[in-house]
Amino acid sequence: KNEVEQSPQNLTAQEGEFITINCSYSVGISALHWLQQHPGGGIVSLFMLSSGKKKHGRLIATINIQEKHSSLHITASHPRDSAVYICAVSPYNNNDMRFGAGTRLTVKP
Amino acid sequence: DSGVTQTPKHLITATGQRVTLRCSPRSGDLSVYWYQQSLDQGLQFLIQYYNGEERAKGNILERFSAQQFPDLHSELNLSSLELGDSALYFCASSEGLAGEETQYFGPGTRLLVL
């Protein structure tokens, strides 16, 4: 079983819809990262969080350390949000990073 | 633009060959991380260097090696290449050593082994 599980694997939404991507992990962590990978391949770090909630524009990330669960929300989705969203964790006392398989989001106009 | 540069962008080579991928971190960042992204295994951490020293090792094959130079750029050497080594190789950098730091990713090097 993968240490980092994401759901759903694929998600198609209409422009304007509220989107939620979920991430569950099984190891103790010092931080959780949400990454965005566009079709061209480049990876951008969206959030790094170790507790609570962070917001950047239309993106919101939350984490529940006790339940080992994080969510990424996109409000008022737009076609330019179409990308693969990857959840990754930095295990406690370890410098590596463990990745989920990614969620492929397609937002249709 | 993350400030992390990688060269080359694309590389096509044959099985059994050796290649070197290069990464320059953001100005001021001391940590460099290498990752492999293949179609069947997703993103995997390979290795991390901090200020010239190896600090963490992941799923890196013995045929692969890396180093970080005094000017903080890093090179990933892949030898005795196999078809399965075809993948996107990313490097990322961060200011310090800790896992709870934002990492900035380079554009990647796409390696195709024929």
XYZ file of N, CA and C in Angstrom:
669
model
N 0.857 -1.185 0.000
C 0.000 0.000 0.000
C 0.896 1.240 0.000
N 0.568 2.207 -0.879
C 1.346 3.419 -0.968
C 1.190 4.230 0.321
N 2.281 4.880 0.732
C 2.228 5.680 1.955
C 1.384 6.934 1.772
N 1.219 7.367 0.539
C 0.431 8.564 0.243
C -0.619 8.189 -0.798
N -1.876 8.330 -0.423
C -2.980 7.981 -1.317
C -3.773 9.234 -1.656
N -4.057 9.406 -2.932
C -4.856 10.546 -3.379
C -6.145 10.058 -4.008
N -7.171 10.876 -3.860
C -8.424 10.602 -4.561
C -9.103 11.914 -4.923
N -9.815 11.954 -6.070
C -9.879 10.875 -7.050
C -8.624 10.845 -7.920
N -8.490 9.819 -8.753
C -7.358 9.767 -9.692
C -7.577 10.747 -10.818
N -8.829 10.829 -11.282
C -9.192 11.734 -12.371
C -10.445 12.503 -11.973
N -10.511 13.743 -12.397
C -11.643 14.592 -12.042
C -11.927 15.534 -13.197
N -13.166 15.528 -13.639
C -13.600 16.463 -14.687
C -14.674 17.361 -14.106
N -14.513 18.651 -14.288
C -15.459 19.618 -13.732
C -15.824 20.645 -14.782
N -16.939 21.297 -14.565
C -17.348 22.430 -15.392
C -16.781 23.706 -14.777
N -16.464 24.644 -15.648
C -15.951 25.925 -15.179
C -16.871 26.503 -14.115
N -16.280 26.992 -13.035
C -17.051 27.588 -11.958
C -17.325 26.655 -10.793
N -17.135 25.370 -10.989
C -17.435 24.411 -9.928
C -16.390 24.464 -8.814
N -16.807 24.049 -7.630
C -15.931 23.910 -6.467
C -15.329 22.509 -6.506
N -14.018 22.441 -6.359
C -13.317 21.168 -6.515
C -12.593 20.805 -5.231
N -12.627 19.523 -4.900
C -11.882 19.022 -3.744
C -11.068 17.807 -4.142
N -9.804 17.829 -3.788
C -8.905 16.680 -3.979
C -8.410 16.270 -2.601
N -8.432 14.972 -2.355
C -8.082 14.463 -1.037
C -6.766 13.709 -1.025
N -6.114 13.760 0.130
C -4.831 13.083 0.301
C -4.787 12.472 1.698
N -4.484 11.187 1.757
C -4.292 10.516 3.040
C -2.897 9.914 3.081
N -2.279 9.935 4.241
C -0.920 9.421 4.361
C -0.802 8.570 5.615
N 0.201 7.718 5.638
C 0.287 6.743 6.726
C 1.546 6.892 7.585
N 2.390 7.877 7.270
C 3.620 8.062 8.051
C 3.541 9.355 8.842
N 4.348 9.453 9.892
C 4.453 10.709 10.612
C 5.193 11.711 9.753
N 4.709 12.937 9.731
C 5.298 13.905 8.811
C 5.693 15.189 9.515
N 6.628 15.888 8.891
C 6.945 17.237 9.360
C 6.207 18.269 8.500
N 5.850 17.898 7.280
C 5.103 18.815 6.410
C 4.449 18.051 5.274
N 3.404 18.648 4.735
C 2.725 18.105 3.554
C 2.762 19.161 2.470
N 2.992 18.724 1.244
C 3.114 19.640 0.114
C 2.042 19.335 -0.923
N 1.488 20.373 -1.508
C 0.644 20.230 -2.685
C 1.393 20.837 -3.862
N 1.522 20.051 -4.921
C 2.241 20.456 -6.123
C 1.288 20.445 -7.308
N 1.590 21.291 -8.283
C 0.798 21.346 -9.512
C 1.726 21.073 -10.683
N 1.318 20.150 -11.539
C 2.115 19.837 -12.726
C 1.263 20.049 -13.966
N 1.682 21.000 -14.799
C 0.955 21.318 -16.026
C 1.345 20.351 -17.128
N 0.524 20.305 -18.193
C 0.790 19.345 -19.279
C 2.204 19.430 -19.836
N 2.817 20.608 -19.814
C 4.199 20.720 -20.293
C 5.203 20.012 -19.409
N 4.811 19.662 -18.193
C 5.668 18.888 -17.304
C 6.200 19.640 -16.108
N 6.221 20.973 -16.164
C 6.800 21.728 -15.057
C 6.015 21.562 -13.762
N 6.720 21.563 -12.641
C 6.098 21.375 -11.329
C 6.230 22.661 -10.529
N 5.102 23.058 -9.930
C 5.083 24.248 -9.096
C 4.590 23.855 -7.707
N 5.252 24.338 -6.693
C 4.810 24.098 -5.336
C 3.689 25.074 -5.009
N 2.515 24.539 -4.636
C 1.370 25.391 -4.318
C 1.335 25.736 -2.827
N 1.453 24.722 -2.000
C 1.378 24.909 -0.567
C 2.340 23.960 0.129
N 2.819 24.420 1.273
C 3.475 23.546 2.224
C 2.814 23.828 3.561
N 2.289 22.789 4.208
C 1.632 23.028 5.486
C 1.894 21.896 6.460
N 1.925 22.285 7.732
C 2.121 21.303 8.793
C 0.953 21.313 9.773
N 0.080 22.290 9.646
C -1.118 22.328 10.486
C -2.103 23.312 9.882
N -3.372 23.135 10.215
C -4.384 24.126 9.896
C -4.720 24.272 8.429
N -4.689 25.508 7.969
C -5.256 25.849 6.672
C -4.438 26.975 6.062
N -4.266 26.918 4.731
C -3.626 28.021 4.013
C -4.470 28.360 2.794
N -4.438 29.630 2.414
C -5.234 30.087 1.271
C -4.350 30.937 0.376
N -4.487 30.701 -0.931
C -3.774 31.529 -1.899
C -4.678 31.713 -3.091
N -5.262 32.906 -3.182
C -6.190 33.151 -4.284
C -7.398 32.240 -4.167
N -7.664 31.477 -5.240
C -8.817 30.560 -5.236
C -8.476 29.183 -4.666
N -7.268 29.012 -4.223
C -6.834 27.706 -3.707
C -6.798 27.725 -2.181
N -7.286 26.635 -1.607
C -7.265 26.484 -0.149
C -6.755 25.075 0.156
N -5.827 24.982 1.100
C -5.343 23.667 1.520
C -5.553 23.535 3.023
N -6.012 22.353 3.424
C -6.216 22.087 4.844
C -5.518 20.785 5.210
N -5.180 20.658 6.459
C -4.571 19.416 6.924
C -5.086 19.096 8.320
N -5.345 17.806 8.557
C -5.722 17.309 9.872
C -4.659 16.285 10.268
N -3.764 16.712 11.129
C -2.620 15.872 11.488
C -3.073 14.587 12.201
N -4.064 14.722 13.066
C -4.529 13.545 13.826
C -5.102 12.488 12.902
N -5.835 12.944 11.882
C -6.454 11.989 10.955
C -5.548 11.665 9.777
N -4.372 12.300 9.692
C -3.433 12.075 8.586
C -4.147 12.281 7.237
N -4.724 13.451 7.097
C -5.517 13.732 5.909
C -5.393 15.203 5.534
N -5.333 15.456 4.237
C -5.291 16.822 3.737
C -6.228 16.945 2.545
N -6.750 18.139 2.345
C -7.577 18.416 1.175
C -7.084 19.666 0.481
N -7.208 19.653 -0.831
C -6.941 20.833 -1.651
C -8.267 21.235 -2.305
N -8.678 22.466 -2.090
C -9.923 22.963 -2.669
C -9.604 24.038 -3.693
N -10.361 24.028 -4.775
C -10.284 25.094 -5.776
C -11.685 25.680 -5.896
N -11.806 26.967 -5.604
C -13.106 27.620 -5.758
C -13.189 28.260 -7.141
N -14.401 28.337 -7.675
C -14.646 28.957 -8.984
C -13.625 28.461 -10.011
N -13.606 27.158 -10.239
C -12.590 26.557 -11.106
C -12.627 27.142 -12.526
N -11.470 27.116 -13.157
C -11.278 27.709 -14.479
C -10.497 26.717 -15.335
N -10.706 26.735 -16.652
C -9.946 25.807 -17.510
C -8.437 25.853 -17.287
N -7.903 27.011 -16.906
C -6.453 27.078 -16.697
C -6.018 26.323 -15.435
N -6.982 25.883 -14.618
C -6.639 25.047 -13.460
C -6.383 23.599 -13.873
N -6.660 23.266 -15.124
C -6.447 21.892 -15.593
C -4.976 21.529 -15.469
N -4.709 20.491 -14.722
C -3.334 20.083 -14.421
C -3.404 18.804 -13.597
N -2.238 18.280 -13.271
C -2.160 17.176 -12.316
C -1.750 17.762 -10.972
N -2.498 17.425 -9.932
C -2.213 17.908 -8.592
C -1.650 16.749 -7.774
N -0.497 16.992 -7.186
C 0.244 15.933 -6.505
C 0.403 16.288 -5.038
N 0.064 15.340 -4.189
C 0.271 15.477 -2.750
C 1.586 14.779 -2.398
N 2.389 15.410 -1.568
C 3.663 14.816 -1.159
C 3.879 15.105 0.321
N 4.564 14.186 0.996
C 4.825 14.389 2.418
C 6.318 14.306 2.699
N 6.742 15.121 3.654
C 8.107 15.043 4.167
C 8.032 14.272 5.476
N 8.518 13.026 5.504
C 8.419 12.238 6.731
C 9.201 12.888 7.857
N 8.713 12.673 9.076
C 9.344 13.237 10.252
C 10.768 12.703 10.382
N 11.692 13.595 10.686
C 13.104 13.216 10.866
C 13.731 12.590 9.635
N 13.258 12.976 8.463
C 13.784 12.414 7.226
C 13.730 13.508 6.162
N 14.754 13.572 5.339
C 14.784 14.651 4.359
C 14.197 14.273 3.007
N 13.685 13.048 2.868
C 13.159 12.701 1.552
C 11.709 13.162 1.416
N 11.104 12.857 0.303
C 9.724 13.242 0.053
C 9.016 12.045 -0.573
N 7.804 11.768 -0.100
C 7.007 10.655 -0.629
C 5.799 11.237 -1.363
N 5.529 10.700 -2.538
C 4.532 11.308 -3.406
C 3.297 10.436 -3.576
N 2.153 11.103 -3.716
C 0.958 10.427 -4.178
C 1.022 10.269 -5.689
N 0.082 9.522 -6.232
C 0.081 9.239 -7.665
C -0.453 10.407 -8.482
N -1.040 11.384 -7.820
C -1.541 12.552 -8.537
C -3.015 12.450 -8.891
N -3.651 13.598 -9.020
C -5.040 13.705 -9.470
C -5.046 14.548 -10.729
N -5.549 13.967 -11.806
C -5.612 14.705 -13.075
C -6.934 15.455 -13.137
N -6.861 16.772 -13.117
C -8.054 17.627 -13.152
C -8.223 18.240 -14.530
N -9.413 18.114 -15.062
C -9.778 18.776 -16.312
C -10.981 19.657 -16.036
N -10.851 20.936 -16.316
C -11.956 21.869 -16.148
C -12.422 22.312 -17.529
N -13.685 22.029 -17.818
C -14.231 22.335 -19.151
C -14.941 23.687 -19.133
N -14.791 24.445 -20.225
C -15.459 25.765 -20.264
C -16.953 25.622 -20.457
N 8.854 31.251 -13.516
C 10.242 30.789 -13.469
C 10.680 30.590 -12.003
N 11.061 29.350 -11.672
C 11.402 29.037 -10.280
C 12.789 29.520 -9.890
N 13.637 29.793 -10.882
C 15.019 30.154 -10.583
C 15.945 28.956 -10.582
N 15.386 27.759 -10.734
C 16.193 26.545 -10.819
C 16.361 26.190 -12.293
N 17.581 25.965 -12.717
C 17.819 25.621 -14.121
C 18.348 24.203 -14.234
N 17.930 23.565 -15.314
C 18.392 22.208 -15.578
C 18.806 22.115 -17.040
N 19.891 21.409 -17.287
C 20.325 21.137 -18.651
C 20.765 19.697 -18.774
N 20.571 19.074 -19.947
C 19.806 19.598 -21.071
C 18.306 19.444 -20.841
N 17.478 19.981 -21.705
C 16.033 19.814 -21.589
C 15.611 18.440 -22.082
N 16.264 17.992 -23.134
C 15.955 16.684 -23.704
C 17.255 15.940 -23.958
N 17.188 14.623 -23.829
C 18.365 13.800 -24.050
C 17.903 12.464 -24.616
N 18.460 12.106 -25.756
C 18.162 10.805 -26.353
C 19.468 10.043 -26.448
N 19.461 8.817 -25.934
C 20.687 8.040 -25.927
C 20.347 6.565 -26.073
N 21.367 5.750 -26.077
C 21.165 4.321 -26.294
C 21.418 3.537 -25.011
N 20.888 2.330 -24.974
C 21.131 1.468 -23.813
C 22.635 1.251 -23.636
N 23.039 1.180 -22.369
C 24.441 0.962 -22.058
C 25.276 2.216 -21.939
N 24.723 3.336 -22.393
C 25.456 4.588 -22.369
C 25.401 5.242 -20.988
N 26.177 6.337 -20.864
C 26.216 7.121 -19.633
C 25.878 8.567 -19.963
N 25.091 9.212 -19.098
C 24.739 10.619 -19.306
C 24.898 11.371 -17.995
N 25.033 12.688 -18.125
C 25.121 13.572 -16.963
C 24.074 14.662 -17.085
N 23.263 14.800 -16.046
C 22.254 15.843 -15.981
C 22.740 16.898 -14.996
N 22.484 18.148 -15.348
C 23.012 19.237 -14.543
C 21.893 20.089 -13.965
N 22.112 20.590 -12.758
C 21.117 21.420 -12.080
C 21.806 22.571 -11.376
N 21.274 23.778 -11.574
C 21.736 24.937 -10.808
C 20.608 25.403 -9.913
N 20.814 25.433 -8.608
C 19.731 25.815 -7.702
C 19.462 27.321 -7.731
N 18.376 27.732 -7.084
C 18.097 29.153 -6.906
C 19.232 29.784 -6.129
N 19.461 31.050 -6.401
C 20.499 31.769 -5.686
C 20.216 31.719 -4.177
N 21.198 31.296 -3.407
C 21.044 31.247 -1.961
C 20.573 29.918 -1.408
N 20.048 29.047 -2.270
C 19.586 27.740 -1.788
C 20.768 26.789 -1.641
N 20.815 26.100 -0.527
C 21.927 25.193 -0.254
C 21.571 23.724 -0.516
N 20.282 23.410 -0.520
C 19.849 22.014 -0.740
C 19.436 21.796 -2.187
N 19.842 20.653 -2.715
C 19.407 20.217 -4.034
C 18.855 18.799 -3.908
N 17.701 18.587 -4.530
C 17.053 17.288 -4.523
C 16.928 16.804 -5.964
N 17.062 15.512 -6.163
C 16.834 14.915 -7.478
C 15.649 13.952 -7.400
N 14.780 14.036 -8.422
C 13.598 13.184 -8.502
C 13.494 12.574 -9.891
N 12.908 11.396 -9.936
C 12.637 10.726 -11.204
C 11.124 10.583 -11.347
N 10.599 10.899 -12.530
C 9.177 10.711 -12.793
C 9.022 9.841 -14.020
N 8.588 8.616 -13.807
C 8.330 7.721 -14.921
C 6.834 7.472 -15.014
N 6.411 6.976 -16.189
C 4.978 6.779 -16.414
C 4.392 5.760 -15.452
N 5.158 4.698 -15.173
C 4.581 3.627 -14.367
C 4.793 3.806 -12.858
N 5.751 4.641 -12.452
C 6.028 4.748 -11.012
C 5.809 6.148 -10.446
N 5.411 7.095 -11.260
C 5.176 8.429 -10.732
C 6.463 9.087 -10.275
N 6.332 10.055 -9.380
C 7.483 10.783 -8.871
C 8.144 10.002 -7.747
N 9.477 9.915 -7.831
C 10.227 9.245 -6.766
C 11.434 10.087 -6.398
N 11.679 10.167 -5.097
C 12.846 10.872 -4.603
C 14.082 10.015 -4.838
N 15.135 10.638 -5.350
C 16.380 9.912 -5.584
C 17.417 10.219 -4.506
N 17.758 11.514 -4.369
C 18.853 11.854 -3.469
C 18.814 13.347 -3.161
N 19.354 13.711 -1.989
C 19.447 15.113 -1.601
C 20.878 15.455 -1.207
N 21.314 16.644 -1.608
C 22.585 17.194 -1.167
C 22.337 18.520 -0.467
N 23.140 18.752 0.558
C 23.078 20.032 1.270
C 24.491 20.557 1.402
N 24.734 21.697 0.801
C 26.032 22.382 0.902
C 27.192 21.420 0.610
N 27.009 20.609 -0.410
C 28.076 19.736 -0.874
C 28.074 18.334 -0.303
N 27.228 18.095 0.704
C 27.238 16.771 1.327
C 25.924 16.030 1.074
N 26.026 14.729 0.862
C 24.827 13.913 0.715
C 24.097 13.836 2.047
N 22.761 14.109 2.030
C 22.018 14.141 3.288
C 20.879 13.127 3.340
N 20.384 12.725 2.202
C 19.300 11.731 2.208
C 19.334 10.971 0.891
N 18.999 9.701 1.004
C 19.015 8.850 -0.173
C 17.683 8.133 -0.271
N 17.128 8.100 -1.468
C 15.867 7.396 -1.679
C 16.069 6.205 -2.577
N 15.164 6.063 -3.548
C 15.207 4.900 -4.446
C 16.188 5.099 -5.587
N 17.433 5.348 -5.267
C 18.421 5.596 -6.311
C 19.186 4.316 -6.595
N 19.245 3.964 -7.876
C 19.935 2.750 -8.284
C 21.440 2.920 -8.115
N 22.127 1.790 -7.977
C 23.594 1.845 -7.837
C 24.248 2.374 -9.106
N 23.578 2.255 -10.250
C 24.119 2.763 -11.515
C 24.033 4.289 -11.584
N 23.328 4.870 -10.648
C 23.160 6.333 -10.630
C 24.013 6.917 -9.506
N 24.559 8.084 -9.742
C 25.294 8.774 -8.689
C 25.105 10.265 -8.861
N 25.369 11.004 -7.814
C 25.201 12.449 -7.886
C 26.278 13.107 -7.057
N 26.458 14.393 -7.299
C 27.339 15.176 -6.448
C 26.906 16.639 -6.514
N 27.306 17.380 -5.481
C 27.062 18.822 -5.459
C 28.417 19.497 -5.315
N 28.654 20.458 -6.166
C 29.954 21.112 -6.258
C 30.023 22.333 -5.347
N 31.249 22.876 -5.132
C 31.378 24.051 -4.251
C 30.521 25.244 -4.674
N 30.247 25.388 -5.966
C 29.380 26.505 -6.383
C 27.897 26.138 -6.236
N 27.620 24.995 -5.655
C 26.293 24.468 -5.297
C 25.517 23.868 -6.461
N 26.043 23.918 -7.681
C 25.337 23.206 -8.729
C 25.522 21.709 -8.503
N 24.622 20.936 -9.084
C 24.651 19.499 -8.855
C 24.581 18.765 -10.187
N 25.143 17.586 -10.198
C 25.073 16.723 -11.376
C 24.586 15.341 -10.969
N 23.730 14.789 -11.820
C 23.235 13.431 -11.635
C 23.789 12.602 -12.788
N 24.558 11.576 -12.457
C 25.172 10.715 -13.453
C 24.410 9.394 -13.532
N 24.006 9.046 -14.737
C 23.272 7.799 -14.963
C 24.110 6.946 -15.897
N 24.458 5.733 -15.476
C 25.327 4.903 -16.304
C 24.660 3.566 -16.621
N 25.260 2.859 -17.563
C 24.728 1.561 -18.015
C 23.220 1.651 -18.219
N 22.825 2.654 -18.990
C 21.409 2.980 -19.118
C 20.587 1.836 -19.687
N 19.379 1.716 -19.141
C 18.419 0.706 -19.590
C 17.174 1.419 -20.107
N 16.365 0.676 -20.874
C 15.149 1.273 -21.424
C 14.272 1.863 -20.309
N 14.233 1.186 -19.175
C 13.394 1.608 -18.059
C 13.856 2.876 -17.365
N 15.035 3.362 -17.740
C 15.511 4.626 -17.149
C 14.910 5.824 -17.858
N 14.208 5.588 -18.951
C 13.542 6.684 -19.655
C 12.528 7.326 -18.724
N 12.664 8.614 -18.514
C 11.822 9.312 -17.537
C 12.126 10.797 -17.601
N 11.340 11.543 -16.826
C 11.633 12.952 -16.570
C 12.429 13.017 -15.276
N 13.527 13.729 -15.295
C 14.339 13.901 -14.096
C 14.261 15.368 -13.688
N 13.786 15.562 -12.464
C 13.651 16.913 -11.933
C 14.689 17.140 -10.847
N 15.186 18.337 -10.768
C 15.864 18.725 -9.554
C 15.060 19.842 -8.914
N 15.217 19.975 -7.627
C 14.561 21.023 -6.873
C 15.569 21.568 -5.875
N 15.315 22.785 -5.404
C 16.209 23.340 -4.399
C 15.404 23.984 -3.283
N 16.026 24.088 -2.128
C 15.436 24.808 -1.008
C 16.563 25.471 -0.233
N 16.158 26.414 0.636
C 17.166 27.188 1.368
C 17.995 26.329 2.293
N 17.287 25.533 3.087
C 17.972 24.809 4.138
C 17.849 23.316 3.985
N 17.949 22.656 5.117
C 18.045 21.207 5.135
C 16.711 20.538 5.435
N 15.864 21.213 6.147
C 14.690 20.563 6.724
C 13.637 20.217 5.681
N 12.888 19.166 5.972
C 11.830 18.739 5.071
C 10.682 19.720 5.010
N 10.546 20.551 6.057
C 9.422 21.479 6.058
C 9.799 22.820 5.433
N 10.374 22.736 4.251
C 10.679 23.939 3.479
C 10.109 23.782 2.084
N 9.690 24.887 1.513
C 9.202 24.858 0.134
C 10.350 24.504 -0.793
N 10.072 23.590 -1.709
C 11.062 23.240 -2.718
C 10.667 23.882 -4.046
N 11.647 24.358 -4.757
C 11.439 25.003 -6.048
C 11.994 24.070 -7.112
N 11.125 23.712 -8.048
C 11.467 22.694 -9.034
C 12.004 23.315 -10.317
N 12.991 22.643 -10.890
C 13.458 23.002 -12.217
C 12.517 22.467 -13.284
N 12.748 22.820 -14.550
C 11.858 22.420 -15.637
C 11.983 20.947 -16.023
N 13.011 20.281 -15.536
C 13.170 18.855 -15.810
C 14.030 18.576 -17.035
N 14.596 17.382 -17.051
C 15.298 16.855 -18.221
C 14.566 15.589 -18.642
N 14.137 15.568 -19.905
C 13.426 14.393 -20.407
C 14.432 13.470 -21.049
N 14.620 12.292 -20.479
C 15.585 11.309 -20.969
C 14.862 10.183 -21.686
N 15.306 9.901 -22.885
C 14.769 8.784 -23.644
C 15.916 7.838 -23.973
N 15.800 6.606 -23.517
C 16.821 5.590 -23.781
C 16.265 4.633 -24.836
N 16.968 4.540 -25.945
C 16.491 3.689 -27.057
C 17.306 2.399 -27.164
